[in-house]
Amino acid sequence: MSCQCAPENRTPDPKQVKLGEVFAKYKGVKGALIPVLQEAQDIYGYLPADVLRQISLELKIPLSKVYGVVTFYAQFHLEPRGRNIIKVCLGTACHVRGGAKIFETIQKELGVADGETTEDLRFTLESIACIGACGLAPVIMVNDDTHGRLTPDKVKAILAQYE
Ligand code: FES
């Protein structure tokens, strides 16, 4: 029986396997950087530095250029994201009806500022302009759920619904 710690017995990291498949799919394809970044982010939930290095090597694109693209587009994230994404609307209608107070209440409740993620990776908090539900102002979204006509005292019970 061979030693369990021998490299050939180690289960490959499933995320690395998937990333390898993405590289294979885009091998030799022009303009692959953005789709590869998108797929890598789908796999990891964000873009770890090590993954960006691998992308740079595989696509033969300088790392500085890869970072340039990642930091240019708001859709890409260099830090881990929470399991639940809270978007607090600060558009005009929501602002007028107390959106800022809701935002402040959530920040205090979670101990994070705009764009930050809680240490336990449960929530990422973001502010956003109008989400098109002004009739329900003030509004927040948690993942795909819209919560409207909010008051600060409702915040705690809403957050408690998300693990
Ligand atoms: S301003 Fe908040 S939904 Fe429109």
Coordinates of N, CA and C and ligand atoms in Angstrom, one line a residue:
M1 N 0.9 -1.2 0.0 CA 0.0 0.0 0.0 C 0.9 1.2 0.0
S2 N 0.6 2.1 -0.9 CA 1.4 3.3 -0.9 C 1.0 4.4 0.1
C3 N 1.9 5.2 0.4 CA 1.7 6.2 1.5 C 0.6 7.2 1.0
Q4 N -0.3 7.5 1.9 CA -1.5 8.4 1.6 C -1.0 9.8 1.2
C5 N 0.2 10.1 1.7 CA 0.6 11.5 1.5 C 1.4 11.6 0.2
A6 N 1.6 10.5 -0.5 CA 2.3 10.6 -1.8 C 1.5 11.5 -2.8
P7 N 2.2 12.4 -3.5 CA 1.5 13.3 -4.4 C 0.5 12.7 -5.3
E8 N 0.7 11.5 -5.8 CA -0.2 10.9 -6.7 C -1.5 10.5 -6.1
N9 N -1.5 10.4 -4.7 CA -2.7 10.1 -4.0 C -3.5 11.3 -3.6
R10 N -3.0 12.4 -3.8 CA -3.7 13.6 -3.3 C -4.9 13.9 -4.3
T11 N -6.0 14.2 -3.8 CA -7.1 14.5 -4.7 C -6.9 15.9 -5.3
P12 N -7.0 16.0 -6.6 CA -6.7 17.3 -7.2 C -7.8 18.3 -6.7
D13 N -7.4 19.6 -6.5 CA -8.3 20.6 -6.1 C -9.4 20.8 -7.2
P14 N -10.7 20.5 -6.9 CA -11.7 20.6 -8.0 C -11.7 21.9 -8.7
K15 N -11.4 23.0 -8.0 CA -11.4 24.3 -8.6 C -10.3 24.4 -9.6
Q16 N -9.1 23.9 -9.3 CA -8.0 23.9 -10.2 C -8.4 23.1 -11.4
V17 N -9.1 22.0 -11.2 CA -9.4 21.1 -12.4 C -10.3 21.9 -13.3
K18 N -11.3 22.6 -12.7 CA -12.3 23.4 -13.5 C -11.5 24.5 -14.3
L19 N -10.6 25.1 -13.6 CA -9.8 26.2 -14.2 C -9.0 25.7 -15.4
G20 N -8.5 24.5 -15.2 CA -7.7 23.8 -16.3 C -8.6 23.6 -17.5
E21 N -9.9 23.3 -17.2 CA -10.8 23.1 -18.4 C -11.1 24.4 -19.1
V22 N -11.2 25.5 -18.3 CA -11.4 26.8 -18.9 C -10.2 27.1 -19.8
F23 N -9.0 26.9 -19.3 CA -7.8 27.2 -20.1 C -7.8 26.4 -21.4
A24 N -8.2 25.1 -21.3 CA -8.2 24.2 -22.5 C -9.3 24.8 -23.5
K25 N -10.4 25.2 -23.0 CA -11.5 25.7 -23.8 C -11.1 26.9 -24.6
Y26 N -10.3 27.8 -24.0 CA -9.9 29.1 -24.6 C -8.5 29.0 -25.2
K27 N -7.9 27.9 -25.3 CA -6.5 27.8 -25.8 C -6.5 28.3 -27.2
G28 N -5.6 29.3 -27.5 CA -5.4 29.8 -28.8 C -6.6 30.8 -29.3
V29 N -7.6 31.0 -28.4 CA -8.7 31.9 -28.8 C -8.3 33.3 -28.6
K30 N -8.6 34.1 -29.6 CA -8.3 35.6 -29.4 C -9.3 36.2 -28.5
G31 N -8.8 37.2 -27.8 CA -9.7 38.0 -26.9 C -10.3 37.2 -25.8
A32 N -9.5 36.2 -25.3 CA -10.0 35.2 -24.3 C -10.0 35.8 -22.9
L33 N -9.2 36.9 -22.7 CA -8.9 37.3 -21.3 C -10.2 37.5 -20.5
I34 N -11.1 38.3 -21.1 CA -12.3 38.6 -20.3 C -13.2 37.4 -20.0
P35 N -13.5 36.6 -21.0 CA -14.3 35.4 -20.7 C -13.6 34.4 -19.7
V36 N -12.2 34.3 -19.8 CA -11.5 33.5 -18.9 C -11.6 34.1 -17.5
L37 N -11.5 35.4 -17.3 CA -11.6 36.0 -16.0 C -13.0 35.8 -15.4
Q38 N -14.0 35.9 -16.3 CA -15.4 35.7 -15.8 C -15.6 34.3 -15.3
E39 N -15.1 33.3 -16.1 CA -15.3 31.9 -15.7 C -14.5 31.6 -14.5
A40 N -13.3 32.2 -14.4 CA -12.4 31.9 -13.2 C -13.1 32.5 -12.0
Q41 N -13.8 33.6 -12.1 CA -14.5 34.3 -11.0 C -15.7 33.4 -10.6
D42 N -16.4 32.8 -11.6 CA -17.5 32.0 -11.3 C -17.0 30.8 -10.5
I43 N -15.8 30.3 -10.8 CA -15.3 29.1 -10.0 C -14.9 29.5 -8.6
Y44 N -14.2 30.6 -8.5 CA -13.6 30.9 -7.1 C -14.5 31.9 -6.3
G45 N -15.4 32.5 -7.0 CA -16.2 33.6 -6.3 C -15.6 34.9 -6.3
Y46 N -14.3 35.0 -6.6 CA -13.5 36.2 -6.8 C -12.3 35.8 -7.6
L47 N -11.3 36.7 -7.7 CA -10.1 36.4 -8.5 C -8.9 36.5 -7.6
P48 N -8.5 35.3 -7.0 CA -7.3 35.3 -6.1 C -6.0 35.7 -6.9
A49 N -5.1 36.3 -6.3 CA -3.8 36.7 -6.9 C -3.2 35.5 -7.7
D50 N -3.2 34.3 -7.0 CA -2.6 33.2 -7.6 C -3.2 32.8 -9.0
V51 N -4.6 32.9 -9.0 CA -5.3 32.6 -10.2 C -5.0 33.6 -11.3
L52 N -4.8 34.8 -10.9 CA -4.5 35.9 -11.9 C -3.1 35.6 -12.5
R53 N -2.2 35.1 -11.7 CA -0.8 34.7 -12.2 C -0.9 33.6 -13.2
Q54 N -1.8 32.6 -12.8 CA -1.9 31.4 -13.8 C -2.5 31.9 -15.1
I55 N -3.5 32.8 -15.0 CA -4.2 33.3 -16.3 C -3.1 34.0 -17.1
S56 N -2.3 34.8 -16.4 CA -1.3 35.6 -17.1 C -0.3 34.6 -17.9
L57 N 0.1 33.6 -17.2 CA 1.0 32.6 -17.8 C 0.3 31.8 -19.0
E58 N -0.9 31.3 -18.7 CA -1.6 30.5 -19.7 C -1.9 31.3 -21.0
L59 N -2.4 32.5 -20.8 CA -2.8 33.3 -22.0 C -1.6 34.2 -22.5
K60 N -0.5 34.0 -21.8 CA 0.7 34.8 -22.3 C 0.4 36.3 -22.3
I61 N -0.2 36.8 -21.3 CA -0.5 38.2 -21.2 C 0.2 38.7 -20.0
P62 N 0.9 39.9 -20.1 CA 1.6 40.3 -18.9 C 0.6 40.5 -17.7
L63 N 1.1 40.2 -16.5 CA 0.3 40.2 -15.3 C -0.2 41.6 -15.1
S64 N 0.6 42.6 -15.4 CA 0.1 44.0 -15.2 C -1.1 44.3 -16.1
K65 N -1.1 43.7 -17.3 CA -2.3 44.0 -18.1 C -3.5 43.2 -17.6
V66 N -3.3 42.0 -17.1 CA -4.4 41.3 -16.5 C -5.0 42.1 -15.3
Y67 N -4.2 42.7 -14.4 CA -4.6 43.5 -13.3 C -5.3 44.7 -13.8
G68 N -4.8 45.3 -14.9 CA -5.4 46.5 -15.5 C -6.8 46.2 -15.9
V69 N -7.1 45.1 -16.5 CA -8.5 44.7 -16.9 C -9.3 44.5 -15.7
V70 N -8.8 43.7 -14.8 CA -9.6 43.4 -13.6 C -10.0 44.6 -12.8
T71 N -9.1 45.6 -12.7 CA -9.4 46.7 -11.9 C -10.3 47.7 -12.7
F72 N -10.3 47.6 -14.0 CA -11.1 48.5 -14.8 C -12.6 48.2 -14.7
Y73 N -12.9 46.9 -14.7 CA -14.3 46.4 -14.8 C -14.8 46.1 -13.4
A74 N -16.0 46.8 -13.0 CA -16.6 46.6 -11.7 C -17.0 45.2 -11.4
Q75 N -17.3 44.4 -12.5 CA -17.8 43.1 -12.3 C -16.7 42.1 -11.7
F76 N -15.4 42.5 -11.7 CA -14.4 41.6 -11.2 C -14.0 42.0 -9.8
H77 N -13.7 41.0 -9.0 CA -13.4 41.3 -7.6 C -12.1 40.6 -7.2
L78 N -11.3 41.4 -6.5 CA -10.0 40.8 -6.1 C -10.0 40.3 -4.7
E79 N -11.1 40.6 -4.0 CA -11.3 40.1 -2.6 C -12.4 39.1 -2.5
P80 N -12.4 38.2 -1.5 CA -13.5 37.2 -1.4 C -14.8 38.0 -1.2
R81 N -15.9 37.4 -1.7 CA -17.2 38.0 -1.6 C -18.0 37.2 -0.6
G82 N -19.0 37.8 0.0 CA -19.8 37.1 1.0 C -20.8 36.1 0.3
R83 N -21.3 35.2 1.0 CA -22.3 34.2 0.5 C -23.5 35.0 0.0
N84 N -23.8 36.1 0.7 CA -25.0 36.9 0.4 C -24.6 38.3 0.1
I85 N -25.1 38.8 -1.0 CA -24.7 40.2 -1.4 C -25.9 41.1 -1.1
I86 N -25.7 42.1 -0.3 CA -26.7 43.1 0.0 C -26.4 44.3 -0.8
K87 N -27.5 44.8 -1.5 CA -27.3 46.0 -2.3 C -28.3 47.0 -1.7
V88 N -27.8 48.1 -1.2 CA -28.7 49.1 -0.6 C -28.9 50.2 -1.7
C89 N -30.1 50.5 -2.1 CA -30.4 51.5 -3.0 C -30.2 52.9 -2.4
L90 N -29.4 53.7 -3.1 CA -29.2 55.1 -2.6 C -29.6 56.0 -3.7
G91 N -30.5 55.6 -4.6 CA -31.0 56.4 -5.7 C -31.9 57.5 -5.1
T92 N -32.4 58.4 -5.9 CA -33.1 59.6 -5.4 C -34.3 59.2 -4.5
A93 N -35.2 58.4 -5.1 CA -36.4 58.0 -4.4 C -36.1 57.4 -3.0
C94 N -35.2 56.5 -3.1 CA -34.8 55.8 -1.8 C -34.1 56.7 -0.8
H95 N -33.3 57.6 -1.4 CA -32.6 58.5 -0.5 C -33.6 59.4 0.2
V96 N -34.6 59.9 -0.5 CA -35.6 60.8 0.0 C -36.4 60.1 1.1
R97 N -36.6 58.8 1.0 CA -37.4 58.1 1.9 C -36.6 57.3 3.0
G98 N -35.3 57.8 3.2 CA -34.6 57.3 4.3 C -33.6 56.1 4.0
G99 N -33.2 56.0 2.7 CA -32.3 55.0 2.3 C -30.9 55.0 3.0
A100 N -30.5 56.3 3.3 CA -29.2 56.4 4.0 C -29.2 55.9 5.4
K101 N -30.4 56.1 6.0 CA -30.5 55.6 7.4 C -30.5 54.0 7.4
I102 N -31.1 53.4 6.4 CA -31.1 52.0 6.3 C -29.7 51.5 6.1
F103 N -29.0 52.2 5.2 CA -27.6 51.8 4.9 C -26.8 51.9 6.1
E104 N -26.9 52.9 6.9 CA -26.2 53.1 8.1 C -26.5 52.0 9.1
T105 N -27.8 51.7 9.2 CA -28.2 50.6 10.2 C -27.6 49.3 9.8
I106 N -27.5 49.0 8.5 CA -26.9 47.7 8.1 C -25.4 47.7 8.3
Q107 N -24.8 48.9 8.1 CA -23.3 48.9 8.3 C -23.0 48.7 9.8
K108 N -23.8 49.3 10.7 CA -23.6 49.1 12.1 C -23.9 47.6 12.5
E109 N -25.0 47.1 12.0 CA -25.4 45.7 12.3 C -24.3 44.7 11.9
L110 N -23.7 44.9 10.8 CA -22.7 44.0 10.3 C -21.2 44.4 10.6
G111 N -21.0 45.6 10.9 CA -19.7 46.1 11.2 C -18.8 46.2 10.0
V112 N -19.4 46.5 8.8 CA -18.6 46.7 7.6 C -19.1 48.0 6.9
A113 N -18.2 48.5 6.0 CA -18.5 49.7 5.3 C -18.9 49.3 3.9
D114 N -19.2 50.3 3.1 CA -19.6 50.1 1.7 C -18.5 49.3 0.9
G115 N -18.9 48.2 0.3 CA -18.0 47.4 -0.5 C -17.3 46.4 0.3
E116 N -17.5 46.3 1.6 CA -16.8 45.3 2.4 C -17.6 44.1 2.7
T117 N -16.8 43.1 3.1 CA -17.4 41.7 3.4 C -17.2 41.4 4.9
T118 N -18.2 40.8 5.5 CA -18.0 40.4 6.9 C -16.9 39.3 7.0
E119 N -16.2 39.2 8.1 CA -15.1 38.3 8.3 C -15.6 36.8 8.1
D120 N -16.8 36.5 8.5 CA -17.3 35.1 8.3 C -17.8 34.9 6.9
L121 N -17.6 35.8 6.0 CA -18.0 35.7 4.6 C -19.5 35.5 4.4
R122 N -20.3 36.0 5.4 CA -21.7 35.8 5.3 C -22.3 36.8 4.4
F123 N -21.8 38.1 4.5 CA -22.4 39.2 3.7 C -21.4 40.1 3.1
T124 N -21.7 40.5 1.9 CA -21.0 41.7 1.3 C -22.0 42.8 1.2
L125 N -21.6 44.0 1.5 CA -22.5 45.1 1.5 C -22.1 46.1 0.4
E126 N -23.1 46.5 -0.4 CA -22.8 47.4 -1.5 C -23.9 48.5 -1.6
S127 N -23.5 49.7 -2.0 CA -24.6 50.7 -2.3 C -24.7 50.7 -3.8
I128 N -25.9 51.1 -4.2 CA -26.2 51.0 -5.6 C -27.2 52.1 -6.0
A129 N -27.2 52.6 -7.2 CA -28.1 53.6 -7.7 C -29.4 52.9 -8.0
C130 N -30.5 53.6 -8.3 CA -31.8 53.0 -8.5 C -31.9 51.6 -9.1
I131 N -32.6 50.8 -8.4 CA -32.8 49.4 -8.9 C -34.2 49.2 -9.6
G132 N -34.9 50.3 -9.9 CA -36.1 50.3 -10.6 C -37.3 49.9 -9.8
A133 N -37.2 50.0 -8.5 CA -38.4 49.6 -7.7 C -38.7 50.8 -6.8
C134 N -38.7 52.0 -7.4 CA -38.8 53.2 -6.6 C -40.1 53.3 -5.8
G135 N -41.2 52.6 -6.3 CA -42.5 52.6 -5.7 C -42.4 51.9 -4.3
L136 N -41.3 51.1 -4.1 CA -41.2 50.4 -2.8 C -40.1 51.1 -1.9
A137 N -39.7 52.3 -2.3 CA -38.6 52.9 -1.6 C -38.9 53.1 -0.1
P138 N -37.8 53.0 0.7 CA -36.5 52.6 0.4 C -36.3 51.1 0.3
V139 N -35.4 50.7 -0.6 CA -35.3 49.3 -1.1 C -33.9 48.8 -0.8
I140 N -33.8 47.5 -0.4 CA -32.5 46.8 -0.5 C -32.8 45.5 -1.3
M141 N -31.7 45.0 -1.8 CA -31.8 43.6 -2.4 C -30.8 42.8 -1.6
V142 N -31.2 41.6 -1.3 CA -30.3 40.6 -0.8 C -30.3 39.4 -1.8
N143 N -29.2 39.2 -2.4 CA -29.1 38.3 -3.6 C -30.2 38.6 -4.6
D144 N -31.2 37.8 -4.9 CA -32.2 38.1 -5.8 C -33.5 38.6 -5.2
D145 N -33.5 38.8 -3.9 CA -34.7 39.2 -3.2 C -34.8 40.7 -3.0
T146 N -35.9 41.2 -3.3 CA -36.1 42.7 -3.1 C -36.9 42.9 -1.8
H147 N -36.4 43.8 -0.9 CA -37.1 44.1 0.3 C -37.4 45.6 0.3
G148 N -38.7 45.9 0.3 CA -39.1 47.3 0.1 C -39.8 47.9 1.3
R149 N -40.0 49.2 1.2 CA -40.7 50.0 2.3 C -40.0 49.7 3.7
L150 N -38.7 49.8 3.6 CA -38.0 49.4 4.8 C -38.0 50.5 5.9
T151 N -37.8 50.1 7.1 CA -37.5 51.0 8.2 C -36.4 50.4 8.9
P152 N -35.5 51.2 9.6 CA -34.3 50.6 10.3 C -34.7 49.4 11.2
D153 N -35.8 49.4 11.8 CA -36.2 48.4 12.8 C -36.5 47.0 12.1
K154 N -36.6 47.0 10.8 CA -36.9 45.8 10.0 C -35.6 45.1 9.6
V155 N -34.5 45.8 9.7 CA -33.3 45.3 9.1 C -32.8 44.0 9.7
K156 N -32.8 44.0 11.0 CA -32.3 42.8 11.7 C -33.0 41.5 11.3
A157 N -34.3 41.6 11.2 CA -35.1 40.4 10.9 C -34.8 39.9 9.4
I158 N -34.6 40.9 8.6 CA -34.3 40.6 7.2 C -33.0 39.8 7.1
L159 N -32.0 40.4 7.7 CA -30.6 39.8 7.6 C -30.6 38.4 8.2
A160 N -31.5 38.2 9.2 CA -31.5 36.9 9.9 C -32.0 35.8 9.0
Q161 N -32.6 36.2 7.9 CA -33.1 35.1 6.9 C -32.0 34.5 6.1
Y162 N -30.8 35.1 6.1 CA -29.8 34.7 5.2 C -28.6 34.1 6.0
E163 N -28.3 32.9 5.7 CA -27.2 32.2 6.5 C -25.8 32.5 5.9
Ligands
FES1 S1 -34.3 55.0 -6.2 FE1 -34.3 53.2 -5.1 S2 -35.4 51.9 -6.4 FE2 -35.3 53.7 -7.5

